[in-house]
GROMACS .gro file of C-alpha atoms in nm:
model
  481
    1MET     CA    1 -10.038   4.998   6.476
    2THR     CA    2 -10.018   5.106   6.112
    3VAL     CA    3 -10.381   5.217   6.095
    4LEU     CA    4 -10.353   5.386   6.435
    5THR     CA    5 -10.046   5.576   6.317
    6LEU     CA    6 -10.218   5.705   6.003
    7ILE     CA    7 -10.523   5.815   6.207
    8TRP     CA    8 -10.295   5.987   6.459
    9ILE     CA    9 -10.115   6.184   6.186
   10ALA     CA   10 -10.439   6.288   6.012
   11LEU     CA   11 -10.638   6.370   6.328
   12PRO     CA   12 -10.495   6.718   6.407
   13PHE     CA   13 -10.554   6.837   6.051
   14LEU     CA   14 -10.910   6.703   6.060
   15VAL     CA   15 -10.966   6.871   6.397
   16GLY     CA   16 -10.832   7.201   6.262
   17PHE     CA   17 -11.081   7.183   5.974
   18ILE     CA   18 -11.370   7.098   6.209
   19ILE     CA   19 -11.281   7.397   6.431
   20TYR     CA   20 -11.350   7.626   6.134
   21LEU     CA   21 -11.691   7.460   6.092
   22LEU     CA   22 -11.774   7.446   6.467
   23PRO     CA   23 -11.592   7.743   6.623
   24LYS     CA   24 -11.780   7.717   6.954
   25GLY     CA   25 -11.602   7.390   7.028
   26ASP     CA   26 -11.256   7.523   6.937
   27ARG     CA   27 -11.087   7.477   7.275
   28TYR     CA   28 -11.229   7.130   7.342
   29LEU     CA   29 -11.146   7.005   6.993
   30ALA     CA   30 -10.790   7.141   7.004
   31LEU     CA   31 -10.730   6.991   7.349
   32MET     CA   32 -10.865   6.657   7.226
   33GLY     CA   33 -10.606   6.657   6.946
   34ALA     CA   34 -10.321   6.718   7.192
   35VAL     CA   35 -10.444   6.448   7.433
   36ALA     CA   36 -10.465   6.199   7.142
   37SER     CA   37 -10.094   6.251   7.076
   38ALA     CA   38 -10.010   6.188   7.441
   39LEU     CA   39 -10.205   5.861   7.431
   40TYR     CA   40 -10.045   5.755   7.102
   41VAL     CA   41  -9.691   5.750   7.243
   42ILE     CA   42  -9.777   5.499   7.518
   43PRO     CA   43  -9.737   5.191   7.290
   44LEU     CA   44  -9.409   5.334   7.156
   45PHE     CA   45  -9.259   5.330   7.505
   46VAL     CA   46  -9.425   5.007   7.621
   47GLN     CA   47  -9.353   4.789   7.317
   48GLN     CA   48  -9.013   4.943   7.233
   49THR     CA   49  -9.069   4.816   6.877
   50PRO     CA   50  -9.027   5.082   6.605
   51VAL     CA   51  -9.312   5.140   6.363
   52ASN     CA   52  -9.175   5.160   6.006
   53LEU     CA   53  -9.411   5.262   5.728
   54GLN     CA   54  -9.322   5.288   5.360
   55LEU     CA   55  -9.591   5.466   5.160
   56LEU     CA   56  -9.594   5.532   4.784
   57ASP     CA   57  -9.264   5.348   4.721
   58ASN     CA   58  -8.925   5.528   4.710
   59PHE     CA   59  -9.066   5.857   4.589
   60GLY     CA   60  -9.317   5.868   4.872
   61VAL     CA   61  -9.338   5.887   5.246
   62THR     CA   62  -9.124   5.696   5.496
   63LEU     CA   63  -9.233   5.709   5.861
   64VAL     CA   64  -9.038   5.587   6.162
   65LEU     CA   65  -9.198   5.593   6.508
   66ASP     CA   66  -8.975   5.474   6.792
   67PRO     CA   67  -8.901   5.574   7.154
   68LEU     CA   68  -8.673   5.857   7.031
   69ALA     CA   69  -8.961   6.008   6.834
   70GLY     CA   70  -9.190   5.926   7.128
   71PHE     CA   71  -9.007   6.172   7.356
   72PHE     CA   72  -9.050   6.450   7.101
   73ILE     CA   73  -9.416   6.366   7.035
   74LEU     CA   74  -9.491   6.359   7.409
   75THR     CA   75  -9.324   6.699   7.446
   76ASN     CA   76  -9.544   6.833   7.167
   77ALA     CA   77  -9.857   6.691   7.329
   78LEU     CA   78  -9.791   6.828   7.678
   79VAL     CA   79  -9.678   7.173   7.564
   80THR     CA   80  -9.969   7.212   7.324
   81ALA     CA   81 -10.220   7.100   7.588
   82ALA     CA   82 -10.072   7.343   7.842
   83VAL     CA   83 -10.087   7.634   7.597
   84ILE     CA   84 -10.449   7.559   7.506
   85ILE     CA   85 -10.547   7.546   7.875
   86TYR     CA   86 -10.349   7.866   7.945
   87CYS     CA   87 -10.555   8.045   7.678
   88TRP     CA   88 -10.886   7.879   7.773
   89HIS     CA   89 -11.067   8.188   7.903
   90SER     CA   90 -10.884   8.441   7.690
   91ASP     CA   91 -11.048   8.628   7.404
   92ARG     CA   92 -10.857   8.436   7.136
   93THR     CA   93 -11.071   8.328   6.845
   94ALA     CA   94 -11.128   7.990   6.683
   95PHE     CA   95 -10.866   8.087   6.423
   96PHE     CA   96 -10.598   8.082   6.695
   97TYR     CA   97 -10.692   7.735   6.822
   98ALA     CA   98 -10.717   7.599   6.468
   99GLN     CA   99 -10.364   7.719   6.394
  100VAL     CA  100 -10.235   7.575   6.723
  101ILE     CA  101 -10.369   7.227   6.642
  102LEU     CA  102 -10.254   7.249   6.278
  103LEU     CA  103  -9.908   7.343   6.406
  104HIS     CA  104  -9.927   7.051   6.647
  105GLY     CA  105 -10.013   6.811   6.365
  106SER     CA  106  -9.740   6.934   6.133
  107ILE     CA  107  -9.480   6.905   6.411
  108ASN     CA  108  -9.596   6.547   6.477
  109ALA     CA  109  -9.557   6.475   6.106
  110ALA     CA  110  -9.203   6.618   6.108
  111PHE     CA  111  -9.114   6.397   6.405
  112ALA     CA  112  -9.248   6.090   6.224
  113CYS     CA  113  -9.092   6.153   5.881
  114SER     CA  114  -8.780   5.965   5.781
  115ASP     CA  115  -8.748   6.092   5.425
  116PHE     CA  116  -8.645   6.435   5.306
  117ILE     CA  117  -8.937   6.527   5.081
  118SER     CA  118  -9.220   6.461   5.329
  119LEU     CA  119  -9.010   6.627   5.599
  120TYR     CA  120  -8.982   6.930   5.370
  121VAL     CA  121  -9.361   6.950   5.339
  122ALA     CA  122  -9.406   6.919   5.717
  123LEU     CA  123  -9.146   7.189   5.789
  124GLU     CA  124  -9.307   7.428   5.542
  125VAL     CA  125  -9.650   7.380   5.701
  126ILE     CA  126  -9.486   7.446   6.039
  127SER     CA  127  -9.345   7.773   5.902
  128ILE     CA  128  -9.684   7.891   5.778
  129ALA     CA  129  -9.871   7.797   6.097
  130SER     CA  130  -9.598   7.958   6.312
  131PHE     CA  131  -9.614   8.277   6.106
  132LEU     CA  132  -9.991   8.300   6.151
  133LEU     CA  133  -9.957   8.255   6.528
  134ILE     CA  134  -9.673   8.508   6.557
  135ALA     CA  135  -9.872   8.762   6.355
  136TYR     CA  136 -10.200   8.683   6.536
  137PRO     CA  137 -10.216   9.019   6.725
  138ARG     CA  138 -10.215   9.189   6.380
  139SER     CA  139  -9.994   9.475   6.498
  140ASP     CA  140  -9.729   9.615   6.264
  141ARG     CA  141  -9.458   9.479   6.490
  142SER     CA  142  -9.599   9.126   6.513
  143ILE     CA  143  -9.654   9.107   6.136
  144TRP     CA  144  -9.295   9.217   6.070
  145ILE     CA  145  -9.156   8.964   6.320
  146GLY     CA  146  -9.367   8.694   6.156
  147LEU     CA  147  -9.258   8.787   5.804
  148ARG     CA  148  -8.894   8.799   5.918
  149TYR     CA  149  -8.928   8.445   6.056
  150LEU     CA  150  -9.107   8.324   5.744
  151PHE     CA  151  -8.852   8.470   5.504
  152VAL     CA  152  -8.551   8.330   5.691
  153SER     CA  153  -8.725   7.993   5.715
  154ASN     CA  154  -8.811   7.986   5.344
  155VAL     CA  155  -8.457   8.075   5.238
  156ALA     CA  156  -8.321   7.796   5.458
  157MET     CA  157  -8.572   7.548   5.317
  158LEU     CA  158  -8.481   7.644   4.962
  159PHE     CA  159  -8.124   7.526   5.031
  160TYR     CA  160  -8.268   7.215   5.198
  161LEU     CA  161  -8.485   7.131   4.897
  162ILE     CA  162  -8.191   7.155   4.658
  163GLY     CA  163  -8.001   6.915   4.883
  164ALA     CA  164  -8.297   6.673   4.887
  165VAL     CA  165  -8.306   6.672   4.507
  166LEU     CA  166  -7.935   6.590   4.500
  167VAL     CA  167  -7.995   6.297   4.735
  168TYR     CA  168  -8.265   6.162   4.504
  169LYS     CA  169  -8.041   6.210   4.201
  170ALA     CA  170  -7.769   6.001   4.368
  171THR     CA  171  -7.986   5.727   4.523
  172HIS     CA  172  -8.332   5.742   4.358
  173SER     CA  173  -8.469   5.770   4.709
  174PHE     CA  174  -8.543   6.049   4.958
  175THR     CA  175  -8.475   5.841   5.270
  176PHE     CA  176  -8.234   5.973   5.534
  177SER     CA  177  -8.003   5.678   5.479
  178GLY     CA  178  -7.944   5.804   5.125
  179LEU     CA  179  -7.707   6.066   5.267
  180ARG     CA  180  -7.449   5.788   5.307
  181VAL     CA  181  -7.379   5.778   4.931
  182SER     CA  182  -7.486   6.131   4.840
  183PRO     CA  183  -7.244   6.404   4.727
  184PRO     CA  184  -7.102   6.632   5.000
  185GLU     CA  185  -7.297   6.934   4.872
  186ALA     CA  186  -7.625   6.748   4.941
  187ILE     CA  187  -7.530   6.698   5.307
  188ALA     CA  188  -7.420   7.063   5.342
  189LEU     CA  189  -7.740   7.203   5.187
  190ILE     CA  190  -7.974   6.980   5.386
  191PHE     CA  191  -7.791   7.049   5.710
  192LEU     CA  192  -7.804   7.425   5.649
  193GLY     CA  193  -8.182   7.408   5.628
  194LEU     CA  194  -8.216   7.191   5.937
  195LEU     CA  195  -7.969   7.398   6.142
  196ALA     CA  196  -8.165   7.715   6.063
  197LYS     CA  197  -8.502   7.553   6.144
  198GLY     CA  198  -8.366   7.410   6.468
  199GLY     CA  199  -8.210   7.735   6.592
  200ILE     CA  200  -7.863   7.581   6.586
  201PHE     CA  201  -7.541   7.785   6.617
  202VAL     CA  202  -7.531   8.120   6.432
  203SER     CA  203  -7.799   7.993   6.191
  204GLY     CA  204  -8.038   8.015   6.487
  205LEU     CA  205  -7.989   8.382   6.572
  206TRP     CA  206  -8.330   8.459   6.420
  207LEU     CA  207  -8.468   8.292   6.731
  208PRO     CA  208  -8.413   8.548   7.015
  209LEU     CA  209  -8.610   8.833   6.857
  210THR     CA  210  -8.885   8.601   6.728
  211HIS     CA  211  -8.941   8.429   7.062
  212ALA     CA  212  -8.903   8.746   7.268
  213GLU     CA  213  -9.150   8.954   7.064
  214SER     CA  214  -9.419   8.687   7.022
  215GLU     CA  215  -9.705   8.650   7.268
  216SER     CA  216  -9.612   8.424   7.560
  217PRO     CA  217  -9.825   8.122   7.453
  218VAL     CA  218  -9.669   8.139   7.106
  219SER     CA  219  -9.321   8.174   7.255
  220ALA     CA  220  -9.391   7.863   7.464
  221LEU     CA  221  -9.484   7.669   7.151
  222MET     CA  222  -9.191   7.801   6.947
  223SER     CA  223  -8.930   7.729   7.213
  224GLY     CA  224  -9.090   7.416   7.353
  225VAL     CA  225  -9.152   7.224   7.031
  226VAL     CA  226  -9.125   7.414   6.700
  227VAL     CA  227  -8.745   7.438   6.693
  228LYS     CA  228  -8.720   7.066   6.772
  229ALA     CA  229  -8.874   6.984   6.434
  230GLY     CA  230  -8.535   7.067   6.283
  231VAL     CA  231  -8.338   6.892   6.557
  232LEU     CA  232  -8.482   6.538   6.547
  233PRO     CA  233  -8.385   6.481   6.178
  234LEU     CA  234  -8.028   6.580   6.267
  235LEU     CA  235  -8.028   6.322   6.547
  236ARG     CA  236  -8.160   6.055   6.312
  237CYS     CA  237  -7.895   6.132   6.050
  238ALA     CA  238  -7.621   6.114   6.316
  239LEU     CA  239  -7.748   5.777   6.440
  240LEU     CA  240  -7.785   5.635   6.089
  241ILE     CA  241  -7.455   5.751   5.939
  242GLU     CA  242  -7.133   5.725   6.138
  243GLU     CA  243  -6.955   5.997   5.939
  244ILE     CA  244  -7.224   6.253   6.022
  245ASP     CA  245  -7.219   6.192   6.398
  246PRO     CA  246  -6.905   6.407   6.464
  247ILE     CA  247  -7.052   6.697   6.266
  248VAL     CA  248  -7.372   6.693   6.472
  249ARG     CA  249  -7.174   6.669   6.798
  250ILE     CA  250  -6.952   6.963   6.698
  251PHE     CA  251  -7.257   7.177   6.636
  252GLY     CA  252  -7.397   7.056   6.968
  253VAL     CA  253  -7.101   7.184   7.169
  254SER     CA  254  -7.069   7.505   6.964
  255THR     CA  255  -7.439   7.586   6.999
  256ALA     CA  256  -7.445   7.514   7.373
  257LEU     CA  257  -7.156   7.757   7.427
  258LEU     CA  258  -7.283   8.025   7.189
  259GLY     CA  259  -7.632   8.042   7.337
  260VAL     CA  260  -7.517   8.050   7.697
  261SER     CA  261  -7.255   8.317   7.618
  262PHE     CA  262  -7.537   8.554   7.525
  263ALA     CA  263  -7.775   8.436   7.799
  264VAL     CA  264  -7.546   8.511   8.096
  265PHE     CA  265  -7.528   8.880   7.997
  266GLU     CA  266  -7.891   8.926   7.889
  267GLN     CA  267  -8.108   9.158   8.100
  268ASP     CA  268  -8.441   9.089   7.928
  269THR     CA  269  -8.627   8.786   8.064
  270LYS     CA  270  -8.772   8.662   7.734
  271ARG     CA  271  -8.451   8.719   7.538
  272LEU     CA  272  -8.257   8.526   7.804
  273LEU     CA  273  -8.500   8.235   7.765
  274ALA     CA  274  -8.463   8.252   7.387
  275PHE     CA  275  -8.082   8.246   7.399
  276SER     CA  276  -8.107   7.962   7.648
  277THR     CA  277  -8.317   7.772   7.394
  278VAL     CA  278  -8.034   7.805   7.143
  279SER     CA  279  -7.794   7.667   7.404
  280GLN     CA  280  -8.023   7.382   7.505
  281MET     CA  281  -8.061   7.268   7.144
  282GLY     CA  282  -7.684   7.217   7.163
  283PHE     CA  283  -7.725   6.986   7.463
  284ILE     CA  284  -7.973   6.776   7.263
  285LEU     CA  285  -7.734   6.745   6.968
  286ALA     CA  286  -7.427   6.677   7.182
  287ALA     CA  287  -7.538   6.320   7.256
  288PRO     CA  288  -7.769   6.208   6.972
  289ALA     CA  289  -7.859   5.867   7.117
  290VAL     CA  290  -8.018   6.018   7.431
  291GLY     CA  291  -8.133   6.352   7.290
  292GLY     CA  292  -8.502   6.260   7.317
  293PHE     CA  293  -8.513   6.267   7.697
  294TYR     CA  294  -8.331   6.600   7.709
  295ALA     CA  295  -8.574   6.741   7.451
  296LEU     CA  296  -8.867   6.641   7.673
  297THR     CA  297  -8.729   6.804   7.987
  298HIS     CA  298  -8.627   7.118   7.798
  299GLY     CA  299  -8.970   7.152   7.636
  300LEU     CA  300  -9.149   7.128   7.971
  301VAL     CA  301  -8.912   7.373   8.142
  302LYS     CA  302  -8.892   7.634   7.870
  303SER     CA  303  -9.264   7.647   7.790
  304SER     CA  304  -9.343   7.683   8.161
  305LEU     CA  305  -9.091   7.965   8.192
  306PHE     CA  306  -9.229   8.156   7.893
  307LEU     CA  307  -9.580   8.129   8.037
  308THR     CA  308  -9.462   8.230   8.385
  309VAL     CA  309  -9.261   8.538   8.284
  310SER     CA  310  -9.581   8.677   8.132
  311LYS     CA  311  -9.700   8.722   8.492
  312LEU     CA  312  -9.395   8.925   8.600
  313PRO     CA  313  -9.436   9.303   8.642
  314SER     CA  314  -9.141   9.371   8.409
  315ARG     CA  315  -8.920   9.198   8.155
  316ASN     CA  316  -8.608   9.379   8.277
  317PHE     CA  317  -8.402   9.200   8.543
  318LYS     CA  318  -8.267   9.527   8.687
  319GLU     CA  319  -8.623   9.642   8.754
  320LEU     CA  320  -8.729   9.303   8.890
  321GLN     CA  321  -8.440   9.308   9.139
  322GLN     CA  322  -8.577   9.631   9.283
  323GLN     CA  323  -8.919   9.489   9.369
  324SER     CA  324  -9.065   9.169   9.511
  325ILE     CA  325  -9.254   8.930   9.287
  326PRO     CA  326  -9.538   8.707   9.421
  327ARG     CA  327  -9.395   8.401   9.593
  328ASN     CA  328  -9.612   8.153   9.405
  329ILE     CA  329  -9.477   8.289   9.075
  330TRP     CA  330  -9.123   8.269   9.216
  331ILE     CA  331  -9.176   7.904   9.315
  332ALA     CA  332  -9.274   7.821   8.956
  333LEU     CA  333  -8.958   7.997   8.833
  334LEU     CA  334  -8.754   7.818   9.101
  335ILE     CA  335  -8.870   7.468   9.001
  336ALA     CA  336  -8.810   7.529   8.631
  337GLY     CA  337  -8.474   7.697   8.699
  338PHE     CA  338  -8.363   7.408   8.922
  339SER     CA  339  -8.458   7.151   8.658
  340ILE     CA  340  -8.278   7.315   8.366
  341SER     CA  341  -7.972   7.368   8.589
  342GLY     CA  342  -7.964   6.994   8.670
  343PHE     CA  343  -8.082   6.994   9.034
  344PRO     CA  344  -8.180   6.649   9.172
  345LEU     CA  345  -8.547   6.549   9.219
  346LEU     CA  346  -8.641   6.699   8.882
  347ALA     CA  347  -8.615   6.537   8.538
  348GLY     CA  348  -8.357   6.792   8.423
  349PHE     CA  349  -8.109   6.624   8.658
  350GLY     CA  350  -8.145   6.283   8.497
  351ALA     CA  351  -8.141   6.434   8.147
  352LYS     CA  352  -7.816   6.620   8.214
  353ILE     CA  353  -7.651   6.316   8.373
  354LEU     CA  354  -7.756   6.096   8.080
  355THR     CA  355  -7.634   6.351   7.826
  356LEU     CA  356  -7.297   6.410   7.990
  357LYS     CA  357  -7.241   6.034   8.025
  358ASN     CA  358  -7.291   5.997   7.649
  359VAL     CA  359  -7.068   6.278   7.524
  360LEU     CA  360  -6.721   6.199   7.393
  361SER     CA  361  -6.405   6.299   7.577
  362TRP     CA  362  -6.335   6.598   7.349
  363GLN     CA  363  -6.681   6.736   7.431
  364ASP     CA  364  -6.642   6.726   7.809
  365ILE     CA  365  -6.490   7.068   7.873
  366GLY     CA  366  -6.726   7.256   7.642
  367MET     CA  367  -7.040   7.090   7.776
  368ASN     CA  368  -6.939   7.143   8.140
  369VAL     CA  369  -6.869   7.511   8.072
  370ALA     CA  370  -7.213   7.537   7.907
  371ALA     CA  371  -7.369   7.368   8.212
  372ILE     CA  372  -7.208   7.625   8.444
  373GLY     CA  373  -7.330   7.903   8.214
  374THR     CA  374  -7.682   7.764   8.234
  375ALA     CA  375  -7.667   7.775   8.615
  376ILE     CA  376  -7.546   8.138   8.597
  377ALA     CA  377  -7.824   8.241   8.358
  378PHE     CA  378  -8.107   8.087   8.560
  379ALA     CA  379  -7.970   8.218   8.888
  380LYS     CA  380  -8.115   8.547   8.765
  381PHE     CA  381  -8.464   8.397   8.808
  382ILE     CA  382  -8.390   8.187   9.117
  383PHE     CA  383  -8.257   8.481   9.322
  384LEU     CA  384  -8.527   8.735   9.238
  385PRO     CA  385  -8.671   8.899   9.553
  386HIS     CA  386  -9.014   8.765   9.647
  387GLN     CA  387  -9.288   8.790   9.907
  388PRO     CA  388  -9.619   8.617   9.979
  389ALA     CA  389  -9.876   8.691   9.711
  390VAL     CA  390 -10.131   8.954   9.815
  391GLU     CA  391 -10.474   8.882   9.668
  392THR     CA  392 -10.639   9.218   9.609
  393GLN     CA  393 -10.923   9.064   9.407
  394PRO     CA  394 -11.090   8.723   9.374
  395ALA     CA  395 -10.909   8.463   9.164
  396THR     CA  396 -11.009   8.488   8.799
  397LYS     CA  397 -11.067   8.201   8.560
  398SER     CA  398 -10.760   8.303   8.359
  399LYS     CA  399 -10.545   8.277   8.672
  400THR     CA  400 -10.678   7.925   8.733
  401ASP     CA  401 -10.601   7.838   8.370
  402PHE     CA  402 -10.245   7.958   8.419
  403TRP     CA  403 -10.184   7.741   8.723
  404VAL     CA  404 -10.339   7.432   8.561
  405ALA     CA  405 -10.108   7.477   8.261
  406ILE     CA  406  -9.805   7.524   8.487
  407ALA     CA  407  -9.905   7.218   8.693
  408ILE     CA  408  -9.908   7.003   8.376
  409LEU     CA  409  -9.563   7.122   8.270
  410LEU     CA  410  -9.387   7.125   8.607
  411GLY     CA  411  -9.566   6.810   8.720
  412GLY     CA  412  -9.423   6.642   8.413
  413LEU     CA  413  -9.073   6.722   8.540
  414PHE     CA  414  -9.135   6.521   8.856
  415VAL     CA  415  -9.303   6.228   8.678
  416ALA     CA  416  -9.032   6.210   8.409
  417ASN     CA  417  -8.777   6.123   8.677
  418ALA     CA  418  -8.887   5.765   8.619
  419VAL     CA  419  -8.726   5.764   8.274
  420TYR     CA  420  -8.374   5.754   8.419
  421TYR     CA  421  -8.411   5.678   8.788
  422GLU     CA  422  -8.066   5.512   8.777
  423ALA     CA  423  -7.922   5.864   8.783
  424TYR     CA  424  -7.994   5.891   9.155
  425THR     CA  425  -7.664   5.788   9.306
  426LEU     CA  426  -7.440   5.994   9.532
  427GLU     CA  427  -7.165   5.996   9.272
  428ASN     CA  428  -7.397   6.133   9.004
  429ALA     CA  429  -7.543   6.400   9.233
  430VAL     CA  430  -7.210   6.554   9.335
  431LYS     CA  431  -7.105   6.690   8.995
  432PRO     CA  432  -7.435   6.869   8.906
  433LEU     CA  433  -7.455   7.021   9.253
  434ALA     CA  434  -7.095   7.141   9.225
  435THR     CA  435  -7.170   7.284   8.879
  436ILE     CA  436  -7.472   7.472   9.013
  437ALA     CA  437  -7.273   7.600   9.312
  438ILE     CA  438  -6.995   7.731   9.085
  439GLY     CA  439  -7.256   7.897   8.863
  440TRP     CA  440  -7.433   8.064   9.155
  441ILE     CA  441  -7.105   8.190   9.302
  442ALA     CA  442  -7.006   8.333   8.964
  443TYR     CA  443  -7.348   8.498   8.940
  444TRP     CA  444  -7.317   8.671   9.278
  445LEU     CA  445  -6.954   8.775   9.235
  446ILE     CA  446  -6.954   8.875   8.869
  447PHE     CA  447  -7.268   8.852   8.658
  448LYS     CA  448  -7.522   9.009   8.897
  449ARG     CA  449  -7.340   9.339   8.865
  450ALA     CA  450  -7.216   9.297   8.509
  451ALA     CA  451  -7.340   9.562   8.268
  452VAL     CA  452  -7.214   9.410   7.943
  453LYS     CA  453  -7.450   9.457   7.650
  454LEU     CA  454  -7.366   9.234   7.356
  455SER     CA  455  -7.433   9.371   7.009
  456PRO     CA  456  -7.744   9.238   6.832
  457LEU     CA  457  -7.571   9.296   6.498
  458LEU     CA  458  -7.593   8.933   6.390
  459GLU     CA  459  -7.968   8.936   6.456
  460ASP     CA  460  -8.029   9.203   6.190
  461PHE     CA  461  -8.237   9.066   5.907
  462GLU     CA  462  -7.981   9.121   5.632
  463ASN     CA  463  -7.706   8.964   5.844
  464LEU     CA  464  -7.914   8.653   5.910
  465ILE     CA  465  -7.919   8.582   5.538
  466GLY     CA  466  -7.546   8.658   5.508
  467VAL     CA  467  -7.467   8.422   5.795
  468MET     CA  468  -7.642   8.142   5.604
  469SER     CA  469  -7.389   8.182   5.322
  470LEU     CA  470  -7.101   8.161   5.569
  471MET     CA  471  -7.259   7.857   5.735
  472LEU     CA  472  -7.287   7.687   5.396
  473ILE     CA  473  -6.914   7.738   5.337
  474LEU     CA  474  -6.841   7.601   5.686
  475LEU     CA  475  -7.060   7.296   5.622
  476PHE     CA  476  -6.889   7.227   5.289
  477TRP     CA  477  -6.553   7.235   5.466
  478MET     CA  478  -6.672   7.007   5.749
  479VAL     CA  479  -6.825   6.752   5.512
  480LEU     CA  480  -6.518   6.742   5.287
  481ALA     CA  481  -6.271   6.727   5.578
   0.00000   0.00000   0.00000
């Protein structure tokens, strides 16, 4: 398994290089890299035995591959494959597919890393590849959005790197477990970097504009897998070190509530999905031991939604409510909306049940409120007017590509039910259905007509950097408390 793991990590980077040499095979090569990741995780789930690799002694690379990482890697594989298929007959160049597979490989590396210095390298490569994909259209707007993301990311990683150095100074090792005996400032600095990369709490308010203004395939990648590269290390730290677990859970509840508070009032489809991503990262952090399954279901749902909203005639909900969308598009929105709301028969139901069973008593109220808010937000998609699709022209290859990609993502939500089939009891089904019903009633009585526009002040570039300073103070206080 050791040799297989090293080949798996190196393969996407090798494929990216080959794409530059053989651009005519770009799509096939990139898809092969994504499929290889999906195949790699099978032994992780079957054997249930973690793969632990120590390379180059204490100063080097520590890799841990276990079922928790397997959920994240599988999410990366399915989302990347779906995005490549979605773009199959588009006019995107070999450069685009090379960056997609390089991003895929660097995210895999981040999921496998269990030491701070190799994780730093992986996160920085993710930042560069993401920037190149965001700026791919080469418009002034896309370049600015990409540079904004890159600058915020680099500032966050500068704090992270200082924290990693402090860990090494205290323990002569970069492993995650070194946080146990590291000074409080090391924990605060490292967590600031990871919170910003993962789109957590106010540190993640760079995310709505970045995801909303990127092209839909890039938004699907960013929301489906990129932000999770900062989330998995937080889960690992919480599981390794008992004192860190409450901090991660607090940020889980806070993030779930913050994101959904913006989402329920948002009138732009892509911005709603972006704020929902912030909220859903909170659900993953709220119960670290079972966060992998929730990450999988969220990645499948959110990437499918970002791809689907690209087919809507408008991004504005007020305009969409005044016209009928094609019914097949509405069905795709319905399935994804049901899953993320926790409706039975879809994997989102089992993920929500498993998460809420593993939260602590003080988290219950906050997480249930966030669950109701999620139902309210996605009622905006579920109750859009619709009618049978009218085919005015023959089906194009790009339309076929879209439906194949959506079938992979939404089909995964049905298959993933097998992960936690024990969730299907009458007692477990009542609470999610009641939560959804309350959310839908609130939507029809209040939020459908609400015209509240929340200020985007905290999303301004200069304020994003200022918020990092405030977050650092908050983290110092939490670690010392």
